[in-house]
Structure formats: structure tokens, C-alpha cells
Amino acid sequence: MPRKILKVQPITIPEAKAILESLGEETLDQFQRRSLDYVTKMSYIDSESARKLLGELRAEGILEEEEAVQIVNIMPKSIEELRVFLAGGRKIIETSKLEKILSVLDKYRKQ
């Protein structure tokens, strides 16, 4: 029986890691194990912090959900790196707003 997609929602890498870990490593197939290995290496923060950070970035009203998810996934450290993720959009974001986004990211960055 084919599966029906009910909802499409972008999730962060830390959230994907939490989902895969909750399934239990012994029950994962080969693709899921590779995915778990990848998300383990690429998670810069934990899933709970990722959700809070995503909420803070969205609350600013500057970023779309997909943009905010990608920024949480990569955790850019400079305005130049941040601009790379926002260059595809048709809007130009002021440097002061980009600095504010970076300050929010810095609060959640692992020490």
C-alpha cells in the first residue's frame, strides 16, 4: 500500500538526529544508519536548542522557515557566510538585522 504524504515540514539536522536516535540504532536500515552518522557529525547544537533557536529566528520576522532551518543547520559565524544563505531570495536584508541574527546564533553556539 503506498504511503500518503500528510504534511511537508522542514526540520533541522539536530531534530533529524533526535528522530533517528529515538528509533534505536539496532532497528535502523543501512540508509538510516548512514543518515544518523551524518547528522551526528553535522549537528552543532542539540535538538531542543535547535527548536528554540528556530523559534527565535522566525520571531524576528526577517526569515522564511526554510531559510531559518538552513541557518540553524549551518550556524554561520560571519555576515558573509550568512549572506550566502540569503542571496537566493529577492529581498535585501540590512547589515544591522544580519548582525542581530548572528548575535542570536552566538547565544546557542556550543562553547
Short mmCIF file of N, CA and C in Angstrom, two decimals:
data_model
loop_
_atom_site.label_atom_id
_atom_site.label_comp_id
_atom_site.label_asym_id
_atom_site.label_seq_id
_atom_site.Cartn_x
_atom_site.Cartn_y
_atom_site.Cartn_z
N MET A 1 0.85 -1.17 0.00
CA MET A 1 0.00 0.00 0.00
C MET A 1 0.90 1.24 0.00
N PRO A 2 0.71 2.15 -0.95
CA PRO A 2 1.54 3.35 -0.99
C PRO A 2 1.23 4.29 0.18
N ARG A 3 2.26 5.00 0.57
CA ARG A 3 2.09 5.94 1.68
C ARG A 3 1.60 7.27 1.15
N LYS A 4 0.83 7.95 1.96
CA LYS A 4 0.29 9.25 1.58
C LYS A 4 0.98 10.32 2.42
N ILE A 5 1.48 11.35 1.75
CA ILE A 5 2.14 12.44 2.46
C ILE A 5 1.06 13.35 3.04
N LEU A 6 1.08 13.52 4.34
CA LEU A 6 0.09 14.35 5.01
C LEU A 6 0.56 15.78 5.19
N LYS A 7 1.88 15.93 5.42
CA LYS A 7 2.41 17.25 5.72
C LYS A 7 3.89 17.28 5.37
N VAL A 8 4.33 18.35 4.76
CA VAL A 8 5.74 18.55 4.47
C VAL A 8 6.22 19.69 5.35
N GLN A 9 7.21 19.38 6.17
CA GLN A 9 7.74 20.39 7.09
C GLN A 9 9.25 20.24 7.17
N PRO A 10 9.99 21.33 6.89
CA PRO A 10 11.45 21.23 7.01
C PRO A 10 11.85 21.09 8.48
N ILE A 11 12.84 20.23 8.72
CA ILE A 11 13.36 20.06 10.08
C ILE A 11 14.86 20.30 10.06
N THR A 12 15.39 20.63 11.21
CA THR A 12 16.81 20.88 11.33
C THR A 12 17.57 19.56 11.45
N ILE A 13 18.86 19.62 11.22
CA ILE A 13 19.71 18.43 11.37
C ILE A 13 19.65 17.88 12.80
N PRO A 14 19.72 18.74 13.84
CA PRO A 14 19.60 18.19 15.20
C PRO A 14 18.26 17.49 15.46
N GLU A 15 17.19 17.98 14.87
CA GLU A 15 15.89 17.33 15.03
C GLU A 15 15.89 15.97 14.32
N ALA A 16 16.51 15.89 13.14
CA ALA A 16 16.61 14.62 12.43
C ALA A 16 17.43 13.62 13.24
N LYS A 17 18.49 14.11 13.89
CA LYS A 17 19.31 13.26 14.73
C LYS A 17 18.49 12.68 15.88
N ALA A 18 17.69 13.53 16.53
CA ALA A 18 16.87 13.08 17.65
C ALA A 18 15.85 12.03 17.19
N ILE A 19 15.27 12.22 16.01
CA ILE A 19 14.30 11.25 15.49
C ILE A 19 14.96 9.91 15.23
N LEU A 20 16.12 9.95 14.56
CA LEU A 20 16.82 8.69 14.26
C LEU A 20 17.28 7.98 15.53
N GLU A 21 17.78 8.74 16.50
CA GLU A 21 18.21 8.13 17.77
C GLU A 21 17.03 7.53 18.52
N SER A 22 15.85 8.16 18.41
CA SER A 22 14.68 7.63 19.12
C SER A 22 14.22 6.30 18.54
N LEU A 23 14.55 6.03 17.28
CA LEU A 23 14.16 4.76 16.67
C LEU A 23 15.01 3.60 17.19
N GLY A 24 16.19 3.92 17.69
CA GLY A 24 17.10 2.88 18.18
C GLY A 24 18.00 2.41 17.05
N GLU A 25 19.29 2.46 17.29
CA GLU A 25 20.26 2.15 16.23
C GLU A 25 20.12 0.73 15.69
N GLU A 26 19.71 -0.20 16.54
CA GLU A 26 19.59 -1.60 16.10
C GLU A 26 18.45 -1.80 15.12
N THR A 27 17.47 -0.91 15.07
CA THR A 27 16.33 -1.06 14.17
C THR A 27 16.51 -0.30 12.85
N LEU A 28 17.60 0.44 12.71
CA LEU A 28 17.80 1.26 11.52
C LEU A 28 18.33 0.43 10.35
N ASP A 29 17.86 0.78 9.14
CA ASP A 29 18.42 0.14 7.96
C ASP A 29 19.71 0.86 7.56
N GLN A 30 20.35 0.40 6.49
CA GLN A 30 21.65 0.93 6.09
C GLN A 30 21.58 2.43 5.79
N PHE A 31 20.57 2.87 5.06
CA PHE A 31 20.43 4.28 4.73
C PHE A 31 20.23 5.12 5.99
N GLN A 32 19.41 4.64 6.90
CA GLN A 32 19.17 5.37 8.14
C GLN A 32 20.42 5.43 9.01
N ARG A 33 21.22 4.36 9.00
CA ARG A 33 22.48 4.38 9.76
C ARG A 33 23.45 5.41 9.18
N ARG A 34 23.53 5.47 7.87
CA ARG A 34 24.38 6.48 7.23
C ARG A 34 23.88 7.88 7.55
N SER A 35 22.58 8.05 7.51
CA SER A 35 22.00 9.34 7.85
C SER A 35 22.30 9.72 9.29
N LEU A 36 22.19 8.75 10.20
CA LEU A 36 22.50 9.01 11.60
C LEU A 36 23.97 9.39 11.77
N ASP A 37 24.86 8.72 11.06
CA ASP A 37 26.27 9.05 11.12
C ASP A 37 26.50 10.49 10.65
N TYR A 38 25.85 10.87 9.55
CA TYR A 38 25.99 12.22 9.01
C TYR A 38 25.46 13.27 9.99
N VAL A 39 24.24 13.08 10.48
CA VAL A 39 23.65 14.10 11.36
C VAL A 39 24.40 14.20 12.68
N THR A 40 25.01 13.10 13.12
CA THR A 40 25.81 13.13 14.34
C THR A 40 27.03 14.02 14.14
N LYS A 41 27.65 13.91 12.98
CA LYS A 41 28.83 14.73 12.68
C LYS A 41 28.47 16.18 12.42
N MET A 42 27.29 16.44 11.86
CA MET A 42 26.93 17.79 11.41
C MET A 42 26.03 18.55 12.38
N SER A 43 25.67 17.97 13.50
CA SER A 43 24.84 18.67 14.49
C SER A 43 25.71 19.57 15.35
N TYR A 44 25.45 20.85 15.28
CA TYR A 44 26.23 21.81 16.06
C TYR A 44 25.59 22.13 17.41
N ILE A 45 24.29 21.83 17.54
CA ILE A 45 23.58 22.05 18.80
C ILE A 45 22.62 20.89 19.01
N ASP A 46 22.02 20.79 20.19
CA ASP A 46 21.07 19.72 20.44
C ASP A 46 19.69 20.09 19.87
N SER A 47 18.80 19.11 19.77
CA SER A 47 17.51 19.32 19.10
C SER A 47 16.62 20.33 19.83
N GLU A 48 16.65 20.31 21.15
CA GLU A 48 15.83 21.26 21.91
C GLU A 48 16.30 22.69 21.67
N SER A 49 17.60 22.90 21.69
CA SER A 49 18.15 24.22 21.41
C SER A 49 17.86 24.64 19.98
N ALA A 50 17.89 23.68 19.05
CA ALA A 50 17.60 23.98 17.65
C ALA A 50 16.17 24.48 17.49
N ARG A 51 15.23 23.85 18.19
CA ARG A 51 13.84 24.30 18.11
C ARG A 51 13.66 25.70 18.68
N LYS A 52 14.33 25.96 19.81
CA LYS A 52 14.25 27.30 20.42
C LYS A 52 14.88 28.34 19.50
N LEU A 53 16.04 28.01 18.94
CA LEU A 53 16.73 28.92 18.04
C LEU A 53 15.89 29.20 16.80
N LEU A 54 15.29 28.17 16.25
CA LEU A 54 14.42 28.32 15.09
C LEU A 54 13.25 29.26 15.41
N GLY A 55 12.68 29.09 16.60
CA GLY A 55 11.59 29.96 17.02
C GLY A 55 12.03 31.41 17.16
N GLU A 56 13.21 31.62 17.73
CA GLU A 56 13.72 32.99 17.87
C GLU A 56 13.99 33.64 16.52
N LEU A 57 14.58 32.87 15.60
CA LEU A 57 14.87 33.42 14.27
C LEU A 57 13.58 33.75 13.53
N ARG A 58 12.57 32.91 13.66
CA ARG A 58 11.29 33.16 13.00
C ARG A 58 10.54 34.32 13.65
N ALA A 59 10.73 34.50 14.96
CA ALA A 59 10.03 35.57 15.68
C ALA A 59 10.49 36.94 15.21
N GLU A 60 11.72 37.03 14.74
CA GLU A 60 12.23 38.30 14.24
C GLU A 60 11.45 38.77 13.02
N GLY A 61 10.85 37.84 12.29
CA GLY A 61 10.06 38.19 11.11
C GLY A 61 10.90 38.50 9.88
N ILE A 62 12.18 38.23 9.93
CA ILE A 62 13.08 38.53 8.82
C ILE A 62 13.19 37.34 7.88
N LEU A 63 13.19 36.13 8.46
CA LEU A 63 13.49 34.92 7.70
C LEU A 63 12.26 34.06 7.46
N GLU A 64 12.25 33.41 6.28
CA GLU A 64 11.26 32.39 6.00
C GLU A 64 11.66 31.13 6.76
N GLU A 65 10.74 30.20 6.91
CA GLU A 65 11.04 28.99 7.68
C GLU A 65 12.19 28.19 7.08
N GLU A 66 12.19 28.03 5.76
CA GLU A 66 13.25 27.26 5.10
C GLU A 66 14.61 27.92 5.30
N GLU A 67 14.66 29.25 5.22
CA GLU A 67 15.92 29.98 5.44
C GLU A 67 16.41 29.78 6.87
N ALA A 68 15.49 29.89 7.81
CA ALA A 68 15.85 29.74 9.23
C ALA A 68 16.37 28.33 9.51
N VAL A 69 15.76 27.31 8.91
CA VAL A 69 16.21 25.93 9.10
C VAL A 69 17.63 25.77 8.58
N GLN A 70 17.91 26.29 7.39
CA GLN A 70 19.26 26.17 6.83
C GLN A 70 20.29 26.91 7.68
N ILE A 71 19.92 28.05 8.21
CA ILE A 71 20.84 28.81 9.07
C ILE A 71 21.12 28.05 10.37
N VAL A 72 20.09 27.42 10.94
CA VAL A 72 20.30 26.61 12.15
C VAL A 72 21.18 25.40 11.83
N ASN A 73 21.01 24.82 10.65
CA ASN A 73 21.81 23.66 10.26
C ASN A 73 23.29 24.00 10.13
N ILE A 74 23.60 25.15 9.59
CA ILE A 74 24.99 25.50 9.29
C ILE A 74 25.62 26.36 10.38
N MET A 75 24.83 27.14 11.08
CA MET A 75 25.33 28.03 12.15
C MET A 75 26.47 28.94 11.65
N PRO A 76 26.20 29.79 10.65
CA PRO A 76 27.25 30.66 10.11
C PRO A 76 27.84 31.57 11.18
N LYS A 77 29.12 31.91 11.02
CA LYS A 77 29.83 32.71 12.02
C LYS A 77 30.07 34.15 11.59
N SER A 78 29.80 34.47 10.35
CA SER A 78 30.05 35.84 9.88
C SER A 78 28.90 36.31 9.00
N ILE A 79 28.85 37.60 8.79
CA ILE A 79 27.81 38.18 7.94
C ILE A 79 27.96 37.66 6.52
N GLU A 80 29.20 37.50 6.05
CA GLU A 80 29.43 37.00 4.70
C GLU A 80 28.87 35.59 4.53
N GLU A 81 29.11 34.73 5.52
CA GLU A 81 28.56 33.37 5.47
C GLU A 81 27.04 33.40 5.51
N LEU A 82 26.48 34.28 6.31
CA LEU A 82 25.03 34.41 6.43
C LEU A 82 24.41 34.88 5.13
N ARG A 83 25.06 35.81 4.46
CA ARG A 83 24.54 36.33 3.18
C ARG A 83 24.45 35.24 2.12
N VAL A 84 25.32 34.24 2.18
CA VAL A 84 25.29 33.15 1.20
C VAL A 84 23.93 32.45 1.23
N PHE A 85 23.39 32.26 2.41
CA PHE A 85 22.11 31.56 2.54
C PHE A 85 20.93 32.42 2.17
N LEU A 86 21.11 33.72 2.22
CA LEU A 86 20.02 34.63 1.94
C LEU A 86 20.12 35.25 0.55
N ALA A 87 21.16 34.92 -0.20
CA ALA A 87 21.38 35.52 -1.52
C ALA A 87 20.36 35.06 -2.55
N GLY A 88 19.80 33.88 -2.38
CA GLY A 88 18.84 33.36 -3.35
C GLY A 88 17.51 34.08 -3.31
N GLY A 89 17.21 34.71 -2.19
CA GLY A 89 15.94 35.43 -2.06
C GLY A 89 15.97 36.74 -2.81
N ARG A 90 14.83 37.31 -3.00
CA ARG A 90 14.72 38.56 -3.73
C ARG A 90 14.79 39.78 -2.82
N LYS A 91 14.95 39.54 -1.54
CA LYS A 91 14.99 40.64 -0.59
C LYS A 91 16.41 40.93 -0.15
N ILE A 92 16.66 42.17 0.18
CA ILE A 92 17.96 42.57 0.70
C ILE A 92 17.76 42.86 2.19
N ILE A 93 18.59 42.21 3.01
CA ILE A 93 18.46 42.37 4.46
C ILE A 93 19.56 43.30 4.94
N GLU A 94 19.19 44.26 5.75
CA GLU A 94 20.15 45.24 6.28
C GLU A 94 21.20 44.55 7.14
N THR A 95 22.39 45.14 7.14
CA THR A 95 23.51 44.59 7.92
C THR A 95 23.17 44.54 9.40
N SER A 96 22.44 45.51 9.90
CA SER A 96 22.09 45.51 11.33
C SER A 96 21.22 44.31 11.68
N LYS A 97 20.33 43.92 10.77
CA LYS A 97 19.48 42.75 11.02
C LYS A 97 20.30 41.46 10.94
N LEU A 98 21.27 41.43 10.03
CA LEU A 98 22.15 40.26 9.93
C LEU A 98 22.99 40.13 11.21
N GLU A 99 23.45 41.25 11.74
CA GLU A 99 24.21 41.22 12.99
C GLU A 99 23.35 40.72 14.13
N LYS A 100 22.07 41.09 14.13
CA LYS A 100 21.16 40.62 15.16
C LYS A 100 20.97 39.10 15.05
N ILE A 101 20.85 38.58 13.82
CA ILE A 101 20.73 37.14 13.61
C ILE A 101 21.97 36.43 14.14
N LEU A 102 23.15 36.99 13.84
CA LEU A 102 24.40 36.38 14.33
C LEU A 102 24.47 36.40 15.85
N SER A 103 23.98 37.46 16.47
CA SER A 103 24.01 37.50 17.94
C SER A 103 23.09 36.44 18.53
N VAL A 104 21.95 36.17 17.88
CA VAL A 104 21.05 35.11 18.34
C VAL A 104 21.74 33.75 18.17
N LEU A 105 22.42 33.55 17.04
CA LEU A 105 23.16 32.31 16.82
C LEU A 105 24.25 32.12 17.86
N ASP A 106 24.94 33.19 18.20
CA ASP A 106 26.04 33.12 19.17
C ASP A 106 25.55 32.66 20.55
N LYS A 107 24.31 33.01 20.90
CA LYS A 107 23.76 32.56 22.19
C LYS A 107 23.65 31.05 22.27
N TYR A 108 23.42 30.40 21.13
CA TYR A 108 23.19 28.96 21.11
C TYR A 108 24.41 28.16 20.69
N ARG A 109 25.43 28.83 20.21
CA ARG A 109 26.62 28.14 19.71
C ARG A 109 27.31 27.40 20.84
N LYS A 110 27.75 26.16 20.59
CA LYS A 110 28.47 25.39 21.60
C LYS A 110 29.80 26.05 21.89
N GLN A 111 30.17 26.03 23.15
CA GLN A 111 31.44 26.67 23.55
C GLN A 111 32.60 25.76 23.30
#
